[in-house]
mmCIF file with all atom_site columns, C-alpha atoms in Angstrom:
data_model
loop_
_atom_site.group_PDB
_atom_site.id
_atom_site.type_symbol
_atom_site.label_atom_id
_atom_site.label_alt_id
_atom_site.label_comp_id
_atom_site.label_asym_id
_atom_site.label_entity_id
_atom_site.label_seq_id
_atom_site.pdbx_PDB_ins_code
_atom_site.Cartn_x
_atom_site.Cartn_y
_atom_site.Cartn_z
_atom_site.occupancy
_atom_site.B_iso_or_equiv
_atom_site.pdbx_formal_charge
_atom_site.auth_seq_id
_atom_site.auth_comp_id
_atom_site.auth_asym_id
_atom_site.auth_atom_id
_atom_site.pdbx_PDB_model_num
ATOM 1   C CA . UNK A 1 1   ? 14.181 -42.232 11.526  1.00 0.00 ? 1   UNK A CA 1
ATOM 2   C CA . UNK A 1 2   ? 10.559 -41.316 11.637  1.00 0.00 ? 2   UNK A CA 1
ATOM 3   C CA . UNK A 1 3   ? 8.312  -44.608 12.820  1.00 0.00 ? 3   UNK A CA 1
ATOM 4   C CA . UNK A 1 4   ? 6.755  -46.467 9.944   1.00 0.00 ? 4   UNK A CA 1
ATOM 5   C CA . UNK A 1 5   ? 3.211  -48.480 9.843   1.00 0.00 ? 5   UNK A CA 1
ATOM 6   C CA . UNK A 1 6   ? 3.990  -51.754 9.445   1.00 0.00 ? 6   UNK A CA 1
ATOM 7   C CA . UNK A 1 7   ? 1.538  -53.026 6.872   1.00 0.00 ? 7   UNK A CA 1
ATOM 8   C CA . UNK A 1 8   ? 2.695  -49.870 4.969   1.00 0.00 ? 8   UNK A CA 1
ATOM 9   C CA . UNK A 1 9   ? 6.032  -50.969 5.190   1.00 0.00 ? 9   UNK A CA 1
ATOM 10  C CA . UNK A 1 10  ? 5.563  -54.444 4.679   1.00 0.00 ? 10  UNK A CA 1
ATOM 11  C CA . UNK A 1 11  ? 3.663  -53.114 1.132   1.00 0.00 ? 11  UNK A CA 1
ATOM 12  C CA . UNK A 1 12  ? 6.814  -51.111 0.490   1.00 0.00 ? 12  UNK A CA 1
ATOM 13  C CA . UNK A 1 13  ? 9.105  -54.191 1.046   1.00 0.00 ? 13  UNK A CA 1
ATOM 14  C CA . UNK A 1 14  ? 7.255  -55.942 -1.115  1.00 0.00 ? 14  UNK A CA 1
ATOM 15  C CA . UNK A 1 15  ? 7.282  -53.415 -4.259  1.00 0.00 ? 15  UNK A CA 1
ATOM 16  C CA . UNK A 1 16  ? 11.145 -53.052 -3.356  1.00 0.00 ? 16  UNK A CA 1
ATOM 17  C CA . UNK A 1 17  ? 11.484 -56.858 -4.745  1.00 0.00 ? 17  UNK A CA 1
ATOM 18  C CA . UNK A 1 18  ? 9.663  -56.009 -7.344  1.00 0.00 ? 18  UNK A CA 1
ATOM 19  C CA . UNK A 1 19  ? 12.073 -53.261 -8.142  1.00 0.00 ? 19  UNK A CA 1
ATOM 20  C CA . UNK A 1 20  ? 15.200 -54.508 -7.612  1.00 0.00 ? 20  UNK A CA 1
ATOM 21  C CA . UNK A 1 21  ? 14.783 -58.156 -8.621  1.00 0.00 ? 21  UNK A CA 1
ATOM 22  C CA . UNK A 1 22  ? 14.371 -58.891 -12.428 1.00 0.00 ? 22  UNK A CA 1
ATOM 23  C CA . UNK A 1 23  ? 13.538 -62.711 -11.340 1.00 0.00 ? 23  UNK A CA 1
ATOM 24  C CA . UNK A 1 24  ? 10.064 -61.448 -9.694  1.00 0.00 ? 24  UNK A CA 1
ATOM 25  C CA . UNK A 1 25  ? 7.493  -61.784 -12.084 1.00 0.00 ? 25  UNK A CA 1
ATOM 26  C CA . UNK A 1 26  ? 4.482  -61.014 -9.814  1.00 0.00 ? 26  UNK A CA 1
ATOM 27  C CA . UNK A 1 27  ? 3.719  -59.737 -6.404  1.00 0.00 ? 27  UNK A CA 1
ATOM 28  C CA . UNK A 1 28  ? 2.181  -62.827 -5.279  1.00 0.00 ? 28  UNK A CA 1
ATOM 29  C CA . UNK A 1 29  ? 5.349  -64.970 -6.049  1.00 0.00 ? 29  UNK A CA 1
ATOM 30  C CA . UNK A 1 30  ? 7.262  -62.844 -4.566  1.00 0.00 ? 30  UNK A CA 1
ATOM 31  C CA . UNK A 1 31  ? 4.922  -62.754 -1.327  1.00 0.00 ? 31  UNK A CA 1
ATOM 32  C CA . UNK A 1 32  ? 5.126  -66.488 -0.923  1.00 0.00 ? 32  UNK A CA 1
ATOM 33  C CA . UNK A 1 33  ? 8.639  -67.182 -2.392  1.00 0.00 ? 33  UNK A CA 1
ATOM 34  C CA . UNK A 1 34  ? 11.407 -64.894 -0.630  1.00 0.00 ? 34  UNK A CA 1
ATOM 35  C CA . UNK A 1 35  ? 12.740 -65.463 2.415   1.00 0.00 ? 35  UNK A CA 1
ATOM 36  C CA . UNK A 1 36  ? 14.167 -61.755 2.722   1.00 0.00 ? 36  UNK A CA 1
ATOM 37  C CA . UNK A 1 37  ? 10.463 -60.573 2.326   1.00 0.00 ? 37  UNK A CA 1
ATOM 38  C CA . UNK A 1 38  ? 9.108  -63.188 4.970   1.00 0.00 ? 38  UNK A CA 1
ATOM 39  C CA . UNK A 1 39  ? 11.901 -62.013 7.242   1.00 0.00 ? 39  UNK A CA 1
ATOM 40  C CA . UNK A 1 40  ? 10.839 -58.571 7.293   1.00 0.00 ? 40  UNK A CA 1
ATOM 41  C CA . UNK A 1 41  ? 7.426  -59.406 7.426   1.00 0.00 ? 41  UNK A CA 1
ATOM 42  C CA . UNK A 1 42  ? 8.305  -61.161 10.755  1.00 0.00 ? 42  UNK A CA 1
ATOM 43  C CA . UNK A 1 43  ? 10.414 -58.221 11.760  1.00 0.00 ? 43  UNK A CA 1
ATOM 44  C CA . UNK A 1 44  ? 7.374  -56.260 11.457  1.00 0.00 ? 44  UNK A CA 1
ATOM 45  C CA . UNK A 1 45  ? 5.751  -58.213 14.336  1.00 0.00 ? 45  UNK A CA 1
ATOM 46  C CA . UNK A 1 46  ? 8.450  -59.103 16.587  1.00 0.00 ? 46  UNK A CA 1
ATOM 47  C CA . UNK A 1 47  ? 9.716  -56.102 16.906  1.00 0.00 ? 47  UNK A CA 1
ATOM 48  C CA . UNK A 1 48  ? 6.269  -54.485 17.223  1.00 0.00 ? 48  UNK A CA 1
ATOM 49  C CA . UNK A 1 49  ? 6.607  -56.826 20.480  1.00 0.00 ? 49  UNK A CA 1
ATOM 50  C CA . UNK A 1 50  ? 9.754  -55.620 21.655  1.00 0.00 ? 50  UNK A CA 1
ATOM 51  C CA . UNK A 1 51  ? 8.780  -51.574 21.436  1.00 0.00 ? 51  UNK A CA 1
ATOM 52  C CA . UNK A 1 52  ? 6.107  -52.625 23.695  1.00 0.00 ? 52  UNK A CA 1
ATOM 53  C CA . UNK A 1 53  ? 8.778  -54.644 25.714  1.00 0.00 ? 53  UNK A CA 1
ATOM 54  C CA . UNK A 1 54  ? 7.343  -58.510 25.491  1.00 0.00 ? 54  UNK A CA 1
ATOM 55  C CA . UNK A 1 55  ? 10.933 -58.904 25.037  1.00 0.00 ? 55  UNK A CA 1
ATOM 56  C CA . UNK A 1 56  ? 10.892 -62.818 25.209  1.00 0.00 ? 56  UNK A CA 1
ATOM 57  C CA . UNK A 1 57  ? 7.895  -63.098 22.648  1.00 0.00 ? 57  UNK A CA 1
ATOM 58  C CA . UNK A 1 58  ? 10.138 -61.155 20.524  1.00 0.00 ? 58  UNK A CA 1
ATOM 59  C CA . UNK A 1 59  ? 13.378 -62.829 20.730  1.00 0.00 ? 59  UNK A CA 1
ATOM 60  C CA . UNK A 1 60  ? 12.103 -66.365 20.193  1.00 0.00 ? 60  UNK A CA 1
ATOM 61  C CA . UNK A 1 61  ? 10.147 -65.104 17.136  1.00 0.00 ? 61  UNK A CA 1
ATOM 62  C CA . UNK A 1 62  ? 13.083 -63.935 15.848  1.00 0.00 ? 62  UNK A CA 1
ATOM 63  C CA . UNK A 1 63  ? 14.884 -66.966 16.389  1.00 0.00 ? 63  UNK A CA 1
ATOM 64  C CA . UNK A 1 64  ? 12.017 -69.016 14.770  1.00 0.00 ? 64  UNK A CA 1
ATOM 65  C CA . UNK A 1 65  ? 12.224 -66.930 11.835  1.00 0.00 ? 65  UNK A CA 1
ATOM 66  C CA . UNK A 1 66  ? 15.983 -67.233 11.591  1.00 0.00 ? 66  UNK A CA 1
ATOM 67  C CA . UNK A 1 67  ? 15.506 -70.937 11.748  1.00 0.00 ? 67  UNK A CA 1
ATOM 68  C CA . UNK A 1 68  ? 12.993 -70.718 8.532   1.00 0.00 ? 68  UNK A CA 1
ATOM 69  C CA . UNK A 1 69  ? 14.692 -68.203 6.600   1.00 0.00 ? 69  UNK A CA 1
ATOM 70  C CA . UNK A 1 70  ? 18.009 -68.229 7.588   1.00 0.00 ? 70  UNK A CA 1
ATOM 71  C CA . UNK A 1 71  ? 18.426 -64.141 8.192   1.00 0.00 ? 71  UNK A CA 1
ATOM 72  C CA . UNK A 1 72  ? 18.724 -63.138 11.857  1.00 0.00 ? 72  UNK A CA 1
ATOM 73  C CA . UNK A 1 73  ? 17.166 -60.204 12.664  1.00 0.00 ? 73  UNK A CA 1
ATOM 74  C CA . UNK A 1 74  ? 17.373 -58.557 16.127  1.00 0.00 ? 74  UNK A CA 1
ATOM 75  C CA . UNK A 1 75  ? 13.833 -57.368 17.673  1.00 0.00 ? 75  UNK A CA 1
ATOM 76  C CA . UNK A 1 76  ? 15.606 -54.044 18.765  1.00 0.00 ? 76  UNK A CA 1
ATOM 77  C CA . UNK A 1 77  ? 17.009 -53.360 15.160  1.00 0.00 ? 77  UNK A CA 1
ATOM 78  C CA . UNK A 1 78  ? 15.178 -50.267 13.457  1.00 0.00 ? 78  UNK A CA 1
ATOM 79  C CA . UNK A 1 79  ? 14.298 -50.986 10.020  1.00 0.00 ? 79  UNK A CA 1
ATOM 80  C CA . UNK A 1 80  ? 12.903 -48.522 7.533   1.00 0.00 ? 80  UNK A CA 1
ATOM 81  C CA . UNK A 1 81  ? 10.152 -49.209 4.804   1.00 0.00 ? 81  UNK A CA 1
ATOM 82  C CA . UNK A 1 82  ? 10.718 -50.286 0.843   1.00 0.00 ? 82  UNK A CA 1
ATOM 83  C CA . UNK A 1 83  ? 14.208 -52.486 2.098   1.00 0.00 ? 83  UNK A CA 1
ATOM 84  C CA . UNK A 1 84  ? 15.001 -55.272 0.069   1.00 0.00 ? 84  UNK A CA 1
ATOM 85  C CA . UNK A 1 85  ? 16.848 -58.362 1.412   1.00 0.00 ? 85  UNK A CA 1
ATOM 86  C CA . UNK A 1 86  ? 18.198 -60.845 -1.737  1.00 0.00 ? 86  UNK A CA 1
ATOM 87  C CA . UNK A 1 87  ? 18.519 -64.125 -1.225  1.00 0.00 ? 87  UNK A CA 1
ATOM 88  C CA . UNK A 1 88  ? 19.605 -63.345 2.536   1.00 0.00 ? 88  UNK A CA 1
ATOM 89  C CA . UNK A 1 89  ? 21.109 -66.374 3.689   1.00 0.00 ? 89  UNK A CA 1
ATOM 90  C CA . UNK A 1 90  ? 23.848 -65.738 6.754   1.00 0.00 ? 90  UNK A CA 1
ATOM 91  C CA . UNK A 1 91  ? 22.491 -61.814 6.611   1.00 0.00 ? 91  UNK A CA 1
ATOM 92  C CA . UNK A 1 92  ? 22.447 -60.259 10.345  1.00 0.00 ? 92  UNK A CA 1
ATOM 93  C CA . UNK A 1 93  ? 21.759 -57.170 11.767  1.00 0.00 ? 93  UNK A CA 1
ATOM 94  C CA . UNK A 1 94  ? 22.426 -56.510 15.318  1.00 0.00 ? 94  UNK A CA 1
ATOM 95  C CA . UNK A 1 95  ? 20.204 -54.863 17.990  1.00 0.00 ? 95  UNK A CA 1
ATOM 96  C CA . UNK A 1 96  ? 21.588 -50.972 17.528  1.00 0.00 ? 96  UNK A CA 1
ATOM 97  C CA . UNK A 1 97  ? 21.183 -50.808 13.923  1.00 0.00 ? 97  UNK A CA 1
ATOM 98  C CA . UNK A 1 98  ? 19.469 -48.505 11.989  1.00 0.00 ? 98  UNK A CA 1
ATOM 99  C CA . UNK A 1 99  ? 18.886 -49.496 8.062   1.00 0.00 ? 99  UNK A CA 1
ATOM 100 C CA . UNK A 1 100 ? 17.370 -46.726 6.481   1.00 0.00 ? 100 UNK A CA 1
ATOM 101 C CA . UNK A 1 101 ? 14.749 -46.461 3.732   1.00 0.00 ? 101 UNK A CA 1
ATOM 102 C CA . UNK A 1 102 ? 15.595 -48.494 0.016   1.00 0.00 ? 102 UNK A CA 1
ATOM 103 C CA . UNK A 1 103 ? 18.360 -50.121 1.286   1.00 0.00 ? 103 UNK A CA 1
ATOM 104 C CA . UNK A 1 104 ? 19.488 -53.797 -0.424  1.00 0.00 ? 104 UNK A CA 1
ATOM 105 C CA . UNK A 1 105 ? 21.418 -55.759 1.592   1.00 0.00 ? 105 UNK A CA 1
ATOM 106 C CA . UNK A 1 106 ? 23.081 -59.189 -0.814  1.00 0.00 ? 106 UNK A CA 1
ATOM 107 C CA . UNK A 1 107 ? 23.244 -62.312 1.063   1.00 0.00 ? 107 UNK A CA 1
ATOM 108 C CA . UNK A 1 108 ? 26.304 -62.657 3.922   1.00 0.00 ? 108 UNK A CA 1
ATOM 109 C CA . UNK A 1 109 ? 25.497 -59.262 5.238   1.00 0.00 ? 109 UNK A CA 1
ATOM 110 C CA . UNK A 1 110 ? 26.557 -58.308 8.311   1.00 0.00 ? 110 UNK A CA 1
ATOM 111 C CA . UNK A 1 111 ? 25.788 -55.345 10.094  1.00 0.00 ? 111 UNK A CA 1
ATOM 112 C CA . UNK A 1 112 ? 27.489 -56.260 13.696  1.00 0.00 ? 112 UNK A CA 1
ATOM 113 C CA . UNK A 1 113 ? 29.226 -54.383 16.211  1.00 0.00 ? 113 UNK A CA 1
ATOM 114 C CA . UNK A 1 114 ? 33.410 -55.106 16.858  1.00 0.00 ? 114 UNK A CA 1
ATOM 115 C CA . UNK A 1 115 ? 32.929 -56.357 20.767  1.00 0.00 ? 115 UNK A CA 1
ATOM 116 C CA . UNK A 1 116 ? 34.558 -52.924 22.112  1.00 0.00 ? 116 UNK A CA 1
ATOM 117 C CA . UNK A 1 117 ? 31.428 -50.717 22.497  1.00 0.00 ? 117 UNK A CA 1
ATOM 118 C CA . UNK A 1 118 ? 28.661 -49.742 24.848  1.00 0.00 ? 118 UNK A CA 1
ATOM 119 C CA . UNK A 1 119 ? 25.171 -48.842 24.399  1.00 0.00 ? 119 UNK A CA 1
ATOM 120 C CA . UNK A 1 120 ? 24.908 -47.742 20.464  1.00 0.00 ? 120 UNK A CA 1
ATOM 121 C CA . UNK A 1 121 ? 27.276 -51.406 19.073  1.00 0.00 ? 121 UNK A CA 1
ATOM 122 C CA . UNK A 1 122 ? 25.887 -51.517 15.616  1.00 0.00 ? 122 UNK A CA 1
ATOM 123 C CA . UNK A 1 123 ? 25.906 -49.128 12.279  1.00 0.00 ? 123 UNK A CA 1
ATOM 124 C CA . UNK A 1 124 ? 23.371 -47.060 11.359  1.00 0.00 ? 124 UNK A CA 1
ATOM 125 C CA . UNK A 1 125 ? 23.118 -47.358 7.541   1.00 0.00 ? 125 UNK A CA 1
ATOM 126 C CA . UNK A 1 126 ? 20.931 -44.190 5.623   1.00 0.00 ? 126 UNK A CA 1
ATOM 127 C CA . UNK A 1 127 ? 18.441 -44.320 2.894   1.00 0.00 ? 127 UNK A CA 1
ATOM 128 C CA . UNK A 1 128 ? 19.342 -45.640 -0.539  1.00 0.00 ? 128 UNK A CA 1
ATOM 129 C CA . UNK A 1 129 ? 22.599 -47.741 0.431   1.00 0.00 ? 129 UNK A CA 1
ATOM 130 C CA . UNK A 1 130 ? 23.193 -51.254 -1.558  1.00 0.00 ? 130 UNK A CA 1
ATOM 131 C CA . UNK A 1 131 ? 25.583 -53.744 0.754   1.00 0.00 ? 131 UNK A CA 1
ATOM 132 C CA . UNK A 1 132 ? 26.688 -56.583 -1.856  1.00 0.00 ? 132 UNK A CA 1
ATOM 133 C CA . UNK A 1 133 ? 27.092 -59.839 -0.523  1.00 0.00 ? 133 UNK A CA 1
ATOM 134 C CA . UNK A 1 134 ? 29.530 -60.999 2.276   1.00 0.00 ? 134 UNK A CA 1
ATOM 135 C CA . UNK A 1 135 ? 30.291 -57.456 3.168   1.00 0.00 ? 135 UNK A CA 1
ATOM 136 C CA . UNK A 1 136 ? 30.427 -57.164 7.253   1.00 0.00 ? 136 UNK A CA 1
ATOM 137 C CA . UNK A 1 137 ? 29.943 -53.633 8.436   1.00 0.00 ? 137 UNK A CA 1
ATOM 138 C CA . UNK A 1 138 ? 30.791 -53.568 12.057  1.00 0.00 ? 138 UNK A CA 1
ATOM 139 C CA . UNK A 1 139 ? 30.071 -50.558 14.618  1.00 0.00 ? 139 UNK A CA 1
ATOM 140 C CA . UNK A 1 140 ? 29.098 -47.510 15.945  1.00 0.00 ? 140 UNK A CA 1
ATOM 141 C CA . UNK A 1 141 ? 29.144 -45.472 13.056  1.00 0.00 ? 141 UNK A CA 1
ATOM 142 C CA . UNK A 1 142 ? 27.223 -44.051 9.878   1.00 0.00 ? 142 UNK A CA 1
ATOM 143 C CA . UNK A 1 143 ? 26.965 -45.434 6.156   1.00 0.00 ? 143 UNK A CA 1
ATOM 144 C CA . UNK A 1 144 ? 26.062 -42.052 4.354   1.00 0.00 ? 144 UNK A CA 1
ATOM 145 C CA . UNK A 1 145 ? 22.908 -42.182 1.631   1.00 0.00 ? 145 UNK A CA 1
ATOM 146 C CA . UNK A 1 146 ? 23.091 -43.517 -1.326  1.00 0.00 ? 146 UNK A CA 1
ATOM 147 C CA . UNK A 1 147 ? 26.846 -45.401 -0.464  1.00 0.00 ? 147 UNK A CA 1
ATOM 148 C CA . UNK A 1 148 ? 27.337 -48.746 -2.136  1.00 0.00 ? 148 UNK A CA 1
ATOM 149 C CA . UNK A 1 149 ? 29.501 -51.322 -0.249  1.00 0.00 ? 149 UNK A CA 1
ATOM 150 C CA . UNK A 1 150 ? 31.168 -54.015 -2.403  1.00 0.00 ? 150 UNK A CA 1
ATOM 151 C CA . UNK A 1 151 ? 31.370 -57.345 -1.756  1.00 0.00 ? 151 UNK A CA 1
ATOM 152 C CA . UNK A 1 152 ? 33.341 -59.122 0.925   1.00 0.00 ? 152 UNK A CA 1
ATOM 153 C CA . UNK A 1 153 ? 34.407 -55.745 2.290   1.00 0.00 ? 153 UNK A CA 1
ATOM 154 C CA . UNK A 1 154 ? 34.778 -55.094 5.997   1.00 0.00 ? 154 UNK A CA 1
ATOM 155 C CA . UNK A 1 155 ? 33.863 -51.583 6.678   1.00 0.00 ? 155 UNK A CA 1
ATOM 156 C CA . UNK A 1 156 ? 35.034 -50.273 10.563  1.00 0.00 ? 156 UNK A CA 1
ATOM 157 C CA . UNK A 1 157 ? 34.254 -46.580 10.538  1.00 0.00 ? 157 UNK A CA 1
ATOM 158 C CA . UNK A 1 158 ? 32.342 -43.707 8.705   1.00 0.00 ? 158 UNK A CA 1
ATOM 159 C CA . UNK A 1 159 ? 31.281 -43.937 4.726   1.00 0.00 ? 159 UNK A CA 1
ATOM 160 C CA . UNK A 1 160 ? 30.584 -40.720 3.328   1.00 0.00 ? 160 UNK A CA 1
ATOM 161 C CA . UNK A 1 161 ? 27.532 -39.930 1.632   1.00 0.00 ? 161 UNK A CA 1
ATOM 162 C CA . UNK A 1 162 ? 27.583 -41.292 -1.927  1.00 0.00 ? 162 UNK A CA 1
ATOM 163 C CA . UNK A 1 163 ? 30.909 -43.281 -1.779  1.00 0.00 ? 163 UNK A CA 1
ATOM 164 C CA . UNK A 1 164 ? 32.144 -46.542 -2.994  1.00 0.00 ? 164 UNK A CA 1
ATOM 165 C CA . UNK A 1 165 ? 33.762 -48.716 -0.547  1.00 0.00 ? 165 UNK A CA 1
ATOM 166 C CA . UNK A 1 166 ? 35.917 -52.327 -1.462  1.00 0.00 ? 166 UNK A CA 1
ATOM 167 C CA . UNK A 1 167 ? 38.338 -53.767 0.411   1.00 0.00 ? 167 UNK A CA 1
ATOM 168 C CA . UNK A 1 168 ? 39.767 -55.119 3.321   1.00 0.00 ? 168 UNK A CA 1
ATOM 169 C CA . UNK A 1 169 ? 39.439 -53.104 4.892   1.00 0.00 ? 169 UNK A CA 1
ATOM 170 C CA . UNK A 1 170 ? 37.345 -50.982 3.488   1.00 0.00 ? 170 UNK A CA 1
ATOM 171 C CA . UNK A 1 171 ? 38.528 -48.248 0.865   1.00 0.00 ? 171 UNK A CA 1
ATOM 172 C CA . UNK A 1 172 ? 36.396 -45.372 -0.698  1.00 0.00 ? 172 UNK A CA 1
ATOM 173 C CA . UNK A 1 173 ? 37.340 -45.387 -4.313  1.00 0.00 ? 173 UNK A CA 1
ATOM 174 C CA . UNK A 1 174 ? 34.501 -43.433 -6.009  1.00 0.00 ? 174 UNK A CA 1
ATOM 175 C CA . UNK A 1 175 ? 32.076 -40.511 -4.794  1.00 0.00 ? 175 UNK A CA 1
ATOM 176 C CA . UNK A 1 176 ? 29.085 -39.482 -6.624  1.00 0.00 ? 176 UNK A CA 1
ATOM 177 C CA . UNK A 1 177 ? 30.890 -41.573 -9.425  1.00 0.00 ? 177 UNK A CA 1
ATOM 178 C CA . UNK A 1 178 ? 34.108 -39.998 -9.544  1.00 0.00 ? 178 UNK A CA 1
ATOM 179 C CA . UNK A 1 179 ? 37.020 -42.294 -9.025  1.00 0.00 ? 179 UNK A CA 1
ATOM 180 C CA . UNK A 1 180 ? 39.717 -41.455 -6.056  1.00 0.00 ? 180 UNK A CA 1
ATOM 181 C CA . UNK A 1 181 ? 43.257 -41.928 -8.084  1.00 0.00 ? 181 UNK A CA 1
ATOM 182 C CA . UNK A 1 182 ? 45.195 -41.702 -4.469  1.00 0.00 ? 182 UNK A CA 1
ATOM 183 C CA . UNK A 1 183 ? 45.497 -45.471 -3.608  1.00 0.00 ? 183 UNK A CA 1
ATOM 184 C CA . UNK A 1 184 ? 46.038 -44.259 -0.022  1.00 0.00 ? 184 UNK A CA 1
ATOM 185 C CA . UNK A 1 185 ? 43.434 -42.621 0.884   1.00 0.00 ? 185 UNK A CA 1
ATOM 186 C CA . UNK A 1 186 ? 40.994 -44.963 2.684   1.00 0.00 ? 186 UNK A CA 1
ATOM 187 C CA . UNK A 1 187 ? 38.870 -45.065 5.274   1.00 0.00 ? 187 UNK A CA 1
ATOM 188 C CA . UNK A 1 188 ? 40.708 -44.145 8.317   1.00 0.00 ? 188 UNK A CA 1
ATOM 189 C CA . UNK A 1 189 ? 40.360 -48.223 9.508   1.00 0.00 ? 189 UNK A CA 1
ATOM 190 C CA . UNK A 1 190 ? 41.293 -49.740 12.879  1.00 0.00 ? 190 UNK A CA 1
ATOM 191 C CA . UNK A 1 191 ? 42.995 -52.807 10.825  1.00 0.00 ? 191 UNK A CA 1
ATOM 192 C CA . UNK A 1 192 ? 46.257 -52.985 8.640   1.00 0.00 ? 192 UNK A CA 1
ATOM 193 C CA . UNK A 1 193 ? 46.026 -54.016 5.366   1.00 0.00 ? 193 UNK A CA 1
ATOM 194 C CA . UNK A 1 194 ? 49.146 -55.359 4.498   1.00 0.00 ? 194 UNK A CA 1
ATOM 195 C CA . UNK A 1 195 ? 48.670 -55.096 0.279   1.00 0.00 ? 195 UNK A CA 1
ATOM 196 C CA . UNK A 1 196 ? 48.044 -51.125 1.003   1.00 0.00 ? 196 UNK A CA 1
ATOM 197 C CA . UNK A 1 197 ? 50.857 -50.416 2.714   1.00 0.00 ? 197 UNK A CA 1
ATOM 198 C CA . UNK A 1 198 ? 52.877 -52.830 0.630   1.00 0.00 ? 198 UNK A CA 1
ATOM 199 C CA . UNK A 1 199 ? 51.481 -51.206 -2.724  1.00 0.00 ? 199 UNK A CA 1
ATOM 200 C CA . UNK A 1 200 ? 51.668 -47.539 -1.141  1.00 0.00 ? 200 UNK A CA 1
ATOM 201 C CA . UNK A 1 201 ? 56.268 -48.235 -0.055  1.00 0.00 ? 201 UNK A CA 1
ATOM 202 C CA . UNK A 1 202 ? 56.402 -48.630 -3.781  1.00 0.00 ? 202 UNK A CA 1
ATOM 203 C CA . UNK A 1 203 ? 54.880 -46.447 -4.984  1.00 0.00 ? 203 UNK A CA 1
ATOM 204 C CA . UNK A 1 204 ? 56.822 -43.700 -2.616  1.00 0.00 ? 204 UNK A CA 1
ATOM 205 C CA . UNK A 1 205 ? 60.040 -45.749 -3.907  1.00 0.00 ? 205 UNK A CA 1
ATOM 206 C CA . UNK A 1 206 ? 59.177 -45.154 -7.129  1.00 0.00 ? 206 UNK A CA 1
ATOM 207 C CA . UNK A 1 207 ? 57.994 -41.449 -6.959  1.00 0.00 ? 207 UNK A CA 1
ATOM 208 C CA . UNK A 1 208 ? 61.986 -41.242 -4.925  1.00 0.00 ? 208 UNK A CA 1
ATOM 209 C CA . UNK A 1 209 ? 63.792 -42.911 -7.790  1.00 0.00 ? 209 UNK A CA 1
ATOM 210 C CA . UNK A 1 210 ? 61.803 -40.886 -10.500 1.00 0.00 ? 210 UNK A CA 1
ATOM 211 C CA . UNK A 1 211 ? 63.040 -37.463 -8.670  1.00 0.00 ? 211 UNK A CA 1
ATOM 212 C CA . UNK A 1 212 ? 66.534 -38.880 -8.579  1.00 0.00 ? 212 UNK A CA 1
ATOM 213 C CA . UNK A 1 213 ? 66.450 -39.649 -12.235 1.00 0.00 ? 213 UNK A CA 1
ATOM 214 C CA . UNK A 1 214 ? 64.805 -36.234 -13.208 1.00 0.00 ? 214 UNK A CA 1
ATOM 215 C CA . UNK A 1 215 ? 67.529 -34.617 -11.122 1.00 0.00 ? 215 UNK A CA 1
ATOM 216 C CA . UNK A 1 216 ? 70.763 -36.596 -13.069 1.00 0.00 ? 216 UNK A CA 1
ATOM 217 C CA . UNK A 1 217 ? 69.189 -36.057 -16.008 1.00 0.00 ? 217 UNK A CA 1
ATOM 218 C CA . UNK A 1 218 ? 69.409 -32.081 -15.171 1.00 0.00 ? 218 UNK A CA 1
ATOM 219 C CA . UNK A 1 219 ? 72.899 -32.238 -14.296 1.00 0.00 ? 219 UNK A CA 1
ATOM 220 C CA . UNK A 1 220 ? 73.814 -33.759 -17.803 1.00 0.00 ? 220 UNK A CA 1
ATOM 221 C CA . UNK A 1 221 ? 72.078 -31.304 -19.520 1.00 0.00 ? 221 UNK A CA 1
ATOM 222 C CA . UNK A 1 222 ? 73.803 -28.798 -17.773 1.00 0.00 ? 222 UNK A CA 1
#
């Protein structure tokens, strides 16, 4: 991700409420009024302070701004310009991740790592992605551009490009808007989900009893 200025980006933070958020009437009430715009705005300078390694400045400003605004931020996070934050109570992002350009991320967001890796723990999410609220998003991987993660979904590896992902865990069921009819194929996810594999034994038990039927009914025609 190229490096952006951060009074530029702040400026494109603040048009992206604008854009996304029918409730903003003006720029100034949105300047003094949302916490997910003063949390970037702080995110601006603390991380400013940890590229330059005052890595203790950093951290505590990020934990005073968590304390006002309720959105934890790590100072090692990268952060692109024109992202919007709604509401963005209980929303963290972890020290590895990358948020690209125009994302929205709902309140509940998390975009953590699972405990189990080294170096590179968080997700790097790509320009134009919405998260809706309460969706976690944990590890090392990629959320393509322009993918839209519903709410309360738990997302453990790759989103392509464009996709739709609900569920727990996560399931792509649309890309570039058209709808996946296979109700197995998912993301290929570290956890079980019970209802799929329930929902998938019937449906194989029913596609079984269907070719029995279809094969009596041949033998009485005959």
């Amino acid at each position: 991700m190229k490096r952006v200025y951060a009074f530029y980006a702040i400026s494109c933070d603040l048009d992206a409420v604008m854009r996304n958020d029918p409730a903003a009437r003006n720029k100034f009430e949105a300047a003094i009024c949302y916490s997910g715009f003063h949390a970037l705005v702080m995110y601006r300078f603390f991380h400013f302070l940890y590229i330059h390694r005052y890595f203790l400045l950093a951290r505590l400003l990020s934990a005073l701004t968590k304390f006002f605004t309720g959105i934890e931020i790590h100072p090692g996070a990268v952060i692109g310009k024109g992202v919007f934050i709604d509401h963005g109570a209980g929303v963290v992002i972890g020290e590895t991740a990358v948020v690209g350009d125009n994302v929205i991320i709902y309140q509940g967001v998390t975009l953590g790592g699972t405990g189990k890796d080294k170096g590179k723990r968080h997700p790097t999410v790509e320009d134009n992605v919405m998260i809706c609220s309460g969706a976690k998003v944990l590890g090392p991987f990629t959320v393509g551009s322009g993918a839209k993660i519903g709410a309360g979904s738990i997302v453990l590896d790759e989103v392509p490009p464009n996709a739709t992902v609900v569920g727990v865990p996560g399931h792509v069921v649309r890309i570039a808007g058209k709808r996946i009819d296979n109700c197995c194929d998912s993301l290929s996810q570290a956890l079980p989900d019970p209802v799929e594999e329930e929902v998938c034994e019937l449906k194989r038990k029913i596609d079984e009893l269907e070719a029995k039927i279809e094969k009596l009914t041949q033998k009485d025609g005959d």
